[in-house]
Amino acid sequence: MNVESPPPPKRARGFFTDTSLCIGCKACEVACKQWNQLPADGFAMTGNSYDNTGTLGATTWRHVQFIEQAKANSSRQDQRWLMMSDVCKHCANAACLEACPTGALIRTEFDTVYVQQDICNGCGFCVPACPFGVIDRAPKHGQFEAGTAHKCTLCYDRLKDDMTPACAKSCPTASIQFGDVEELQERARHRLAELKARGETKAELYGMPEGKEATEVGPLHAFFLLLDRPHTYNLPDIPRLPRQTMAQRYGWSAAVGVGFALIGALVFRGRR
């Protein structure tokens, strides 16, 4: 499906995923694959708990993580499961969109990030650009063009018909909540305060405008309430845009190179 010239803008739509309510049922994974006609991942476990999908990718747009936590030498009562349904974050400053040389990646009238398949040339620049490892190129399978990039569309076709995305519609515990981003952010703040009052001292919101993780990628339009640190859920504590990462990694060597060049120029002038 192609996105035509942008219609009048609407209020941003997105997801608030409350991981404290996730029961790991995978209804969201199944609904996403069914609605978007994505190929099945099979039933073989990855060896990492009850996970059979492993990661997000070109044919897996929702991924339920199972994280078993236990203290050293602890009893069974000290163990717990953390579960989270991961998805594309539809970043306000989307690195994949910036990296795309053909204009295949666009921002829709719902402020979501969408891949136009007829424009994508499969260059793959968007894949390493994403700090969350979301977008990927697909192998040839059914409706997929070999090598083109795919990711969550936030059910763009359903949004145009004022329908809820399939994953949120199927969630039996309201762990995945869909709606106006600003309204969801306010709901998330209230929910965090409620959990803190119950003694969940490590609970935090990830992807909010006020969060340090929004420094470079901006607020996430698919954000989360976590019960532990982001890296516990395989999320970067502070996601970096590629240009920032490259500047930090190679900036010092560039400075050293400039310094040596200046020294060489001064020595050459002195000999003259």
mmCIF file of C-alpha atoms in Angstrom:
data_model
loop_
_atom_site.group_PDB
_atom_site.id
_atom_site.type_symbol
_atom_site.label_atom_id
_atom_site.label_comp_id
_atom_site.label_asym_id
_atom_site.label_seq_id
_atom_site.Cartn_x
_atom_site.Cartn_y
_atom_site.Cartn_z
ATOM 1 C CA MET A 1 0.000 0.000 0.000
ATOM 2 C CA ASN A 2 1.332 3.426 -0.938
ATOM 3 C CA VAL A 3 0.803 6.624 0.973
ATOM 4 C CA GLU A 4 -0.427 9.428 -1.258
ATOM 5 C CA SER A 5 0.390 13.117 -0.841
ATOM 6 C CA PRO A 6 0.054 13.996 2.862
ATOM 7 C CA PRO A 7 -3.509 14.882 3.876
ATOM 8 C CA PRO A 8 -4.205 17.499 6.556
ATOM 9 C CA PRO A 9 -2.316 16.600 9.759
ATOM 10 C CA LYS A 10 -4.128 14.877 12.594
ATOM 11 C CA ARG A 11 -3.152 14.531 16.223
ATOM 12 C CA ALA A 12 -0.290 12.081 16.717
ATOM 13 C CA ARG A 13 -1.315 8.484 17.365
ATOM 14 C CA GLY A 14 0.745 5.915 19.186
ATOM 15 C CA PHE A 15 1.057 3.142 21.765
ATOM 16 C CA PHE A 16 1.523 3.159 25.531
ATOM 17 C CA THR A 17 2.696 -0.302 26.600
ATOM 18 C CA ASP A 18 2.331 -0.952 30.331
ATOM 19 C CA THR A 19 4.626 -3.920 30.946
ATOM 20 C CA SER A 20 3.229 -4.412 34.459
ATOM 21 C CA LEU A 21 0.035 -5.695 32.803
ATOM 22 C CA CYS A 22 1.641 -7.948 30.181
ATOM 23 C CA ILE A 23 0.977 -11.673 30.746
ATOM 24 C CA GLY A 24 3.052 -12.914 27.804
ATOM 25 C CA CYS A 25 0.096 -14.416 25.951
ATOM 26 C CA LYS A 26 1.423 -13.289 22.534
ATOM 27 C CA ALA A 27 -2.047 -12.356 21.309
ATOM 28 C CA CYS A 28 -0.496 -9.158 19.939
ATOM 29 C CA GLU A 29 2.107 -11.099 17.937
ATOM 30 C CA VAL A 30 -0.540 -13.358 16.416
ATOM 31 C CA ALA A 31 -2.954 -10.511 15.633
ATOM 32 C CA CYS A 32 -0.175 -8.469 14.012
ATOM 33 C CA LYS A 33 0.907 -11.345 11.787
ATOM 34 C CA GLN A 34 -2.659 -12.253 10.893
ATOM 35 C CA TRP A 35 -3.751 -8.736 9.955
ATOM 36 C CA ASN A 36 -0.569 -7.854 8.068
ATOM 37 C CA GLN A 37 -0.245 -11.325 6.477
ATOM 38 C CA LEU A 38 3.243 -11.830 7.864
ATOM 39 C CA PRO A 39 4.815 -15.307 7.715
ATOM 40 C CA ALA A 40 4.826 -17.402 10.880
ATOM 41 C CA ASP A 41 8.029 -17.836 12.873
ATOM 42 C CA GLY A 42 7.402 -21.472 13.749
ATOM 43 C CA PHE A 43 7.085 -22.996 17.193
ATOM 44 C CA ALA A 44 10.709 -23.846 17.953
ATOM 45 C CA MET A 45 11.941 -22.016 21.044
ATOM 46 C CA THR A 46 15.067 -19.881 20.803
ATOM 47 C CA GLY A 47 16.446 -21.316 24.041
ATOM 48 C CA ASN A 48 15.803 -17.991 25.738
ATOM 49 C CA SER A 49 12.753 -18.755 27.869
ATOM 50 C CA TYR A 50 9.437 -19.042 25.999
ATOM 51 C CA ASP A 51 10.583 -16.876 23.101
ATOM 52 C CA ASN A 52 10.099 -18.248 19.590
ATOM 53 C CA THR A 53 10.490 -14.996 17.630
ATOM 54 C CA GLY A 54 13.794 -13.740 19.045
ATOM 55 C CA THR A 55 13.758 -10.128 17.896
ATOM 56 C CA LEU A 56 11.826 -7.610 15.889
ATOM 57 C CA GLY A 57 12.471 -7.808 12.170
ATOM 58 C CA ALA A 58 11.080 -7.562 8.670
ATOM 59 C CA THR A 59 8.475 -10.258 9.307
ATOM 60 C CA THR A 60 8.010 -9.820 13.066
ATOM 61 C CA TRP A 61 6.567 -6.419 13.964
ATOM 62 C CA ARG A 62 5.568 -7.311 17.529
ATOM 63 C CA HIS A 63 7.875 -9.293 19.803
ATOM 64 C CA VAL A 64 7.008 -10.438 23.323
ATOM 65 C CA GLN A 65 10.060 -10.702 25.567
ATOM 66 C CA PHE A 66 10.237 -13.031 28.578
ATOM 67 C CA ILE A 67 12.784 -12.022 31.228
ATOM 68 C CA GLU A 68 13.260 -14.210 34.287
ATOM 69 C CA GLN A 69 14.769 -12.394 37.259
ATOM 70 C CA ALA A 70 16.180 -14.033 40.361
ATOM 71 C CA LYS A 71 18.457 -12.861 43.144
ATOM 72 C CA ALA A 72 21.602 -14.846 43.906
ATOM 73 C CA ASN A 73 20.906 -17.794 46.242
ATOM 74 C CA SER A 74 17.270 -16.756 46.345
ATOM 75 C CA SER A 75 14.212 -18.819 47.034
ATOM 76 C CA ARG A 76 11.447 -19.333 44.500
ATOM 77 C CA GLN A 77 9.516 -16.459 46.118
ATOM 78 C CA ASP A 78 12.258 -14.010 45.123
ATOM 79 C CA GLN A 79 11.948 -14.807 41.421
ATOM 80 C CA ARG A 80 9.751 -12.960 38.978
ATOM 81 C CA TRP A 81 8.944 -12.700 35.297
ATOM 82 C CA LEU A 82 9.156 -9.456 33.377
ATOM 83 C CA MET A 83 7.312 -9.435 30.062
ATOM 84 C CA MET A 84 7.128 -6.763 27.392
ATOM 85 C CA SER A 85 5.602 -6.542 23.936
ATOM 86 C CA ASP A 86 8.173 -4.637 21.882
ATOM 87 C CA VAL A 87 7.419 -2.718 18.688
ATOM 88 C CA CYS A 88 8.719 0.061 16.428
ATOM 89 C CA LYS A 89 8.958 3.262 18.462
ATOM 90 C CA HIS A 90 7.876 5.647 15.648
ATOM 91 C CA CYS A 91 10.458 8.137 16.972
ATOM 92 C CA ALA A 92 9.881 11.882 16.739
ATOM 93 C CA ASN A 93 13.430 12.124 15.306
ATOM 94 C CA ALA A 94 13.435 8.923 13.276
ATOM 95 C CA ALA A 95 16.974 7.959 12.243
ATOM 96 C CA CYS A 96 15.684 5.448 9.689
ATOM 97 C CA LEU A 97 13.722 8.185 7.938
ATOM 98 C CA GLU A 98 16.739 10.505 7.874
ATOM 99 C CA ALA A 99 18.975 7.760 6.471
ATOM 100 C CA CYS A 100 16.636 6.827 3.602
ATOM 101 C CA PRO A 101 18.036 8.215 0.300
ATOM 102 C CA THR A 102 14.922 7.580 -1.812
ATOM 103 C CA GLY A 103 12.152 9.076 0.314
ATOM 104 C CA ALA A 104 10.609 5.635 0.831
ATOM 105 C CA LEU A 105 10.321 6.297 4.561
ATOM 106 C CA ILE A 106 7.844 9.056 5.334
ATOM 107 C CA ARG A 107 5.908 10.502 8.240
ATOM 108 C CA THR A 108 2.156 10.040 7.872
ATOM 109 C CA GLU A 109 -0.685 12.331 8.864
ATOM 110 C CA PHE A 110 -0.849 10.351 12.145
ATOM 111 C CA ASP A 111 2.810 11.258 12.883
ATOM 112 C CA THR A 112 3.856 7.635 12.387
ATOM 113 C CA VAL A 113 6.808 6.394 10.316
ATOM 114 C CA TYR A 114 5.853 4.362 7.245
ATOM 115 C CA VAL A 115 7.793 2.521 4.499
ATOM 116 C CA GLN A 116 6.500 2.955 0.935
ATOM 117 C CA GLN A 117 7.323 -0.364 -0.663
ATOM 118 C CA ASP A 118 7.186 0.834 -4.271
ATOM 119 C CA ILE A 119 9.894 3.433 -3.553
ATOM 120 C CA CYS A 120 12.201 1.390 -1.297
ATOM 121 C CA ASN A 121 15.242 0.190 -3.273
ATOM 122 C CA GLY A 122 16.526 -2.173 -0.596
ATOM 123 C CA CYS A 123 19.738 -0.217 0.045
ATOM 124 C CA GLY A 124 19.511 -1.040 3.749
ATOM 125 C CA PHE A 125 20.793 2.321 5.020
ATOM 126 C CA CYS A 126 17.849 2.472 7.424
ATOM 127 C CA VAL A 127 18.758 -0.816 9.138
ATOM 128 C CA PRO A 128 21.935 0.257 11.014
ATOM 129 C CA ALA A 129 20.498 3.750 11.489
ATOM 130 C CA CYS A 130 17.779 2.534 13.875
ATOM 131 C CA PRO A 131 19.112 2.637 17.463
ATOM 132 C CA PHE A 132 16.512 0.039 18.520
ATOM 133 C CA GLY A 133 17.227 -2.604 15.872
ATOM 134 C CA VAL A 134 13.643 -2.513 14.609
ATOM 135 C CA ILE A 135 13.642 -2.169 10.824
ATOM 136 C CA ASP A 136 15.109 -4.876 8.598
ATOM 137 C CA ARG A 137 15.175 -6.076 4.999
ATOM 138 C CA ALA A 138 12.950 -9.002 4.118
ATOM 139 C CA PRO A 139 13.758 -12.219 2.281
ATOM 140 C CA LYS A 140 11.521 -13.141 -0.629
ATOM 141 C CA HIS A 141 8.282 -14.485 0.864
ATOM 142 C CA GLY A 142 4.766 -14.109 -0.461
ATOM 143 C CA GLN A 143 3.901 -10.431 -0.756
ATOM 144 C CA PHE A 144 7.408 -9.330 0.220
ATOM 145 C CA GLU A 145 9.868 -7.924 -2.272
ATOM 146 C CA ALA A 146 13.290 -9.418 -1.640
ATOM 147 C CA GLY A 147 15.555 -6.984 0.162
ATOM 148 C CA THR A 148 13.094 -4.158 0.775
ATOM 149 C CA ALA A 149 12.740 -2.755 4.292
ATOM 150 C CA HIS A 150 9.775 -3.600 6.511
ATOM 151 C CA LYS A 151 8.602 -2.701 10.001
ATOM 152 C CA CYS A 152 5.462 -1.893 11.998
ATOM 153 C CA THR A 153 3.124 0.466 10.141
ATOM 154 C CA LEU A 154 1.013 1.086 13.251
ATOM 155 C CA CYS A 155 -1.714 -0.488 11.090
ATOM 156 C CA TYR A 156 -1.892 2.534 8.797
ATOM 157 C CA ASP A 157 -4.717 0.962 6.820
ATOM 158 C CA ARG A 158 -6.769 0.556 9.992
ATOM 159 C CA LEU A 159 -6.000 4.088 11.187
ATOM 160 C CA LYS A 160 -7.401 5.527 7.966
ATOM 161 C CA ASP A 161 -10.689 3.778 8.781
ATOM 162 C CA ASP A 162 -10.637 4.972 12.420
ATOM 163 C CA MET A 163 -9.882 1.455 13.647
ATOM 164 C CA THR A 164 -7.578 0.406 16.484
ATOM 165 C CA PRO A 165 -4.329 -1.344 15.469
ATOM 166 C CA ALA A 166 -4.625 -5.117 15.555
ATOM 167 C CA CYS A 167 -2.167 -5.658 18.423
ATOM 168 C CA ALA A 168 -3.897 -3.235 20.796
ATOM 169 C CA LYS A 169 -7.315 -4.572 19.783
ATOM 170 C CA SER A 170 -6.289 -8.114 20.711
ATOM 171 C CA CYS A 171 -4.530 -7.385 24.034
ATOM 172 C CA PRO A 172 -6.662 -8.980 26.799
ATOM 173 C CA THR A 173 -5.147 -7.012 29.697
ATOM 174 C CA ALA A 174 -4.890 -3.525 28.142
ATOM 175 C CA SER A 175 -1.110 -3.721 28.399
ATOM 176 C CA ILE A 176 -0.998 -2.237 24.882
ATOM 177 C CA GLN A 177 -3.017 0.972 24.799
ATOM 178 C CA PHE A 178 -3.597 2.949 21.615
ATOM 179 C CA GLY A 179 -4.702 6.543 21.180
ATOM 180 C CA ASP A 180 -3.707 10.186 21.082
ATOM 181 C CA VAL A 181 -0.049 10.378 22.130
ATOM 182 C CA GLU A 182 -0.459 13.315 24.519
ATOM 183 C CA GLU A 183 -3.416 11.655 26.238
ATOM 184 C CA LEU A 184 -1.479 8.399 26.547
ATOM 185 C CA GLN A 185 1.487 10.248 28.059
ATOM 186 C CA GLU A 186 -0.736 11.735 30.746
ATOM 187 C CA ARG A 187 -2.254 8.316 31.423
ATOM 188 C CA ALA A 188 1.242 6.841 31.722
ATOM 189 C CA ARG A 189 2.306 9.442 34.293
ATOM 190 C CA HIS A 190 -0.709 8.615 36.462
ATOM 191 C CA ARG A 191 -0.031 4.889 36.144
ATOM 192 C CA LEU A 192 3.615 5.341 37.160
ATOM 193 C CA ALA A 193 2.598 7.294 40.262
ATOM 194 C CA GLU A 194 0.154 4.520 41.143
ATOM 195 C CA LEU A 195 2.814 1.811 40.865
ATOM 196 C CA LYS A 196 5.347 3.852 42.839
ATOM 197 C CA ALA A 197 2.786 4.183 45.626
ATOM 198 C CA ARG A 198 2.455 0.384 45.630
ATOM 199 C CA GLY A 199 6.188 -0.039 46.192
ATOM 200 C CA GLU A 200 7.453 -0.551 42.623
ATOM 201 C CA THR A 201 10.446 1.695 43.250
ATOM 202 C CA LYS A 202 12.265 0.765 40.020
ATOM 203 C CA ALA A 203 9.294 1.487 37.763
ATOM 204 C CA GLU A 204 9.962 4.145 35.136
ATOM 205 C CA LEU A 205 8.601 5.518 31.883
ATOM 206 C CA TYR A 206 10.668 5.042 28.739
ATOM 207 C CA GLY A 207 10.290 7.312 25.729
ATOM 208 C CA MET A 208 8.532 10.262 27.346
ATOM 209 C CA PRO A 209 9.380 13.876 26.383
ATOM 210 C CA GLU A 210 10.948 14.503 29.806
ATOM 211 C CA GLY A 211 13.083 11.334 29.741
ATOM 212 C CA LYS A 212 16.842 11.364 29.113
ATOM 213 C CA GLU A 213 16.331 8.690 26.463
ATOM 214 C CA ALA A 214 14.499 11.310 24.354
ATOM 215 C CA THR A 215 17.603 13.533 24.120
ATOM 216 C CA GLU A 216 18.463 12.482 20.561
ATOM 217 C CA VAL A 217 15.596 10.393 19.172
ATOM 218 C CA GLY A 218 12.954 12.688 20.634
ATOM 219 C CA PRO A 219 9.806 11.441 22.368
ATOM 220 C CA LEU A 220 8.767 7.970 21.259
ATOM 221 C CA HIS A 221 5.262 7.569 19.878
ATOM 222 C CA ALA A 222 5.359 3.987 21.134
ATOM 223 C CA PHE A 223 6.556 4.305 24.712
ATOM 224 C CA PHE A 224 6.680 2.016 27.731
ATOM 225 C CA LEU A 225 6.211 1.694 31.460
ATOM 226 C CA LEU A 226 9.027 -0.569 32.688
ATOM 227 C CA LEU A 227 9.502 -2.300 36.042
ATOM 228 C CA ASP A 228 13.309 -2.255 35.795
ATOM 229 C CA ARG A 229 16.072 -0.448 33.924
ATOM 230 C CA PRO A 230 15.711 -0.241 30.128
ATOM 231 C CA HIS A 231 18.705 -2.495 29.410
ATOM 232 C CA THR A 232 16.928 -5.270 31.314
ATOM 233 C CA TYR A 233 14.415 -5.244 28.450
ATOM 234 C CA ASN A 234 17.165 -4.993 25.791
ATOM 235 C CA LEU A 235 16.421 -1.307 25.285
ATOM 236 C CA PRO A 236 19.294 1.208 25.135
ATOM 237 C CA ASP A 237 19.403 3.361 28.268
ATOM 238 C CA ILE A 238 20.144 6.357 26.030
ATOM 239 C CA PRO A 239 19.492 5.630 22.339
ATOM 240 C CA ARG A 240 21.994 7.322 20.036
ATOM 241 C CA LEU A 241 21.478 8.573 16.517
ATOM 242 C CA PRO A 242 24.159 7.294 14.097
ATOM 243 C CA ARG A 243 25.709 10.718 13.525
ATOM 244 C CA GLN A 244 26.108 11.200 17.281
ATOM 245 C CA THR A 245 27.635 7.744 17.681
ATOM 246 C CA MET A 246 30.084 8.366 14.835
ATOM 247 C CA ALA A 247 31.031 11.767 16.211
ATOM 248 C CA GLN A 248 31.788 10.299 19.631
ATOM 249 C CA ARG A 249 33.675 7.328 18.187
ATOM 250 C CA TYR A 250 35.797 9.133 15.612
ATOM 251 C CA GLY A 251 35.770 12.741 16.747
ATOM 252 C CA TRP A 252 38.912 12.326 18.850
ATOM 253 C CA SER A 253 40.867 10.765 15.968
ATOM 254 C CA ALA A 254 39.828 13.624 13.694
ATOM 255 C CA ALA A 255 41.069 16.094 16.298
ATOM 256 C CA VAL A 256 44.382 14.221 16.588
ATOM 257 C CA GLY A 257 44.730 14.241 12.805
ATOM 258 C CA VAL A 258 44.152 17.982 12.647
ATOM 259 C CA GLY A 259 46.705 18.463 15.417
ATOM 260 C CA PHE A 260 49.386 16.478 13.576
ATOM 261 C CA ALA A 261 48.645 18.393 10.377
ATOM 262 C CA LEU A 262 49.152 21.710 12.161
ATOM 263 C CA ILE A 263 52.401 20.508 13.729
ATOM 264 C CA GLY A 264 53.648 19.341 10.330
ATOM 265 C CA ALA A 265 52.797 22.682 8.759
ATOM 266 C CA LEU A 266 54.649 24.574 11.500
ATOM 267 C CA VAL A 267 57.724 22.335 11.183
ATOM 268 C CA PHE A 268 57.733 22.787 7.405
ATOM 269 C CA ARG A 269 57.506 26.565 7.745
ATOM 270 C CA GLY A 270 60.312 26.570 10.317
ATOM 271 C CA ARG A 271 62.651 24.688 7.968
ATOM 272 C CA ARG A 272 62.005 27.193 5.214
#
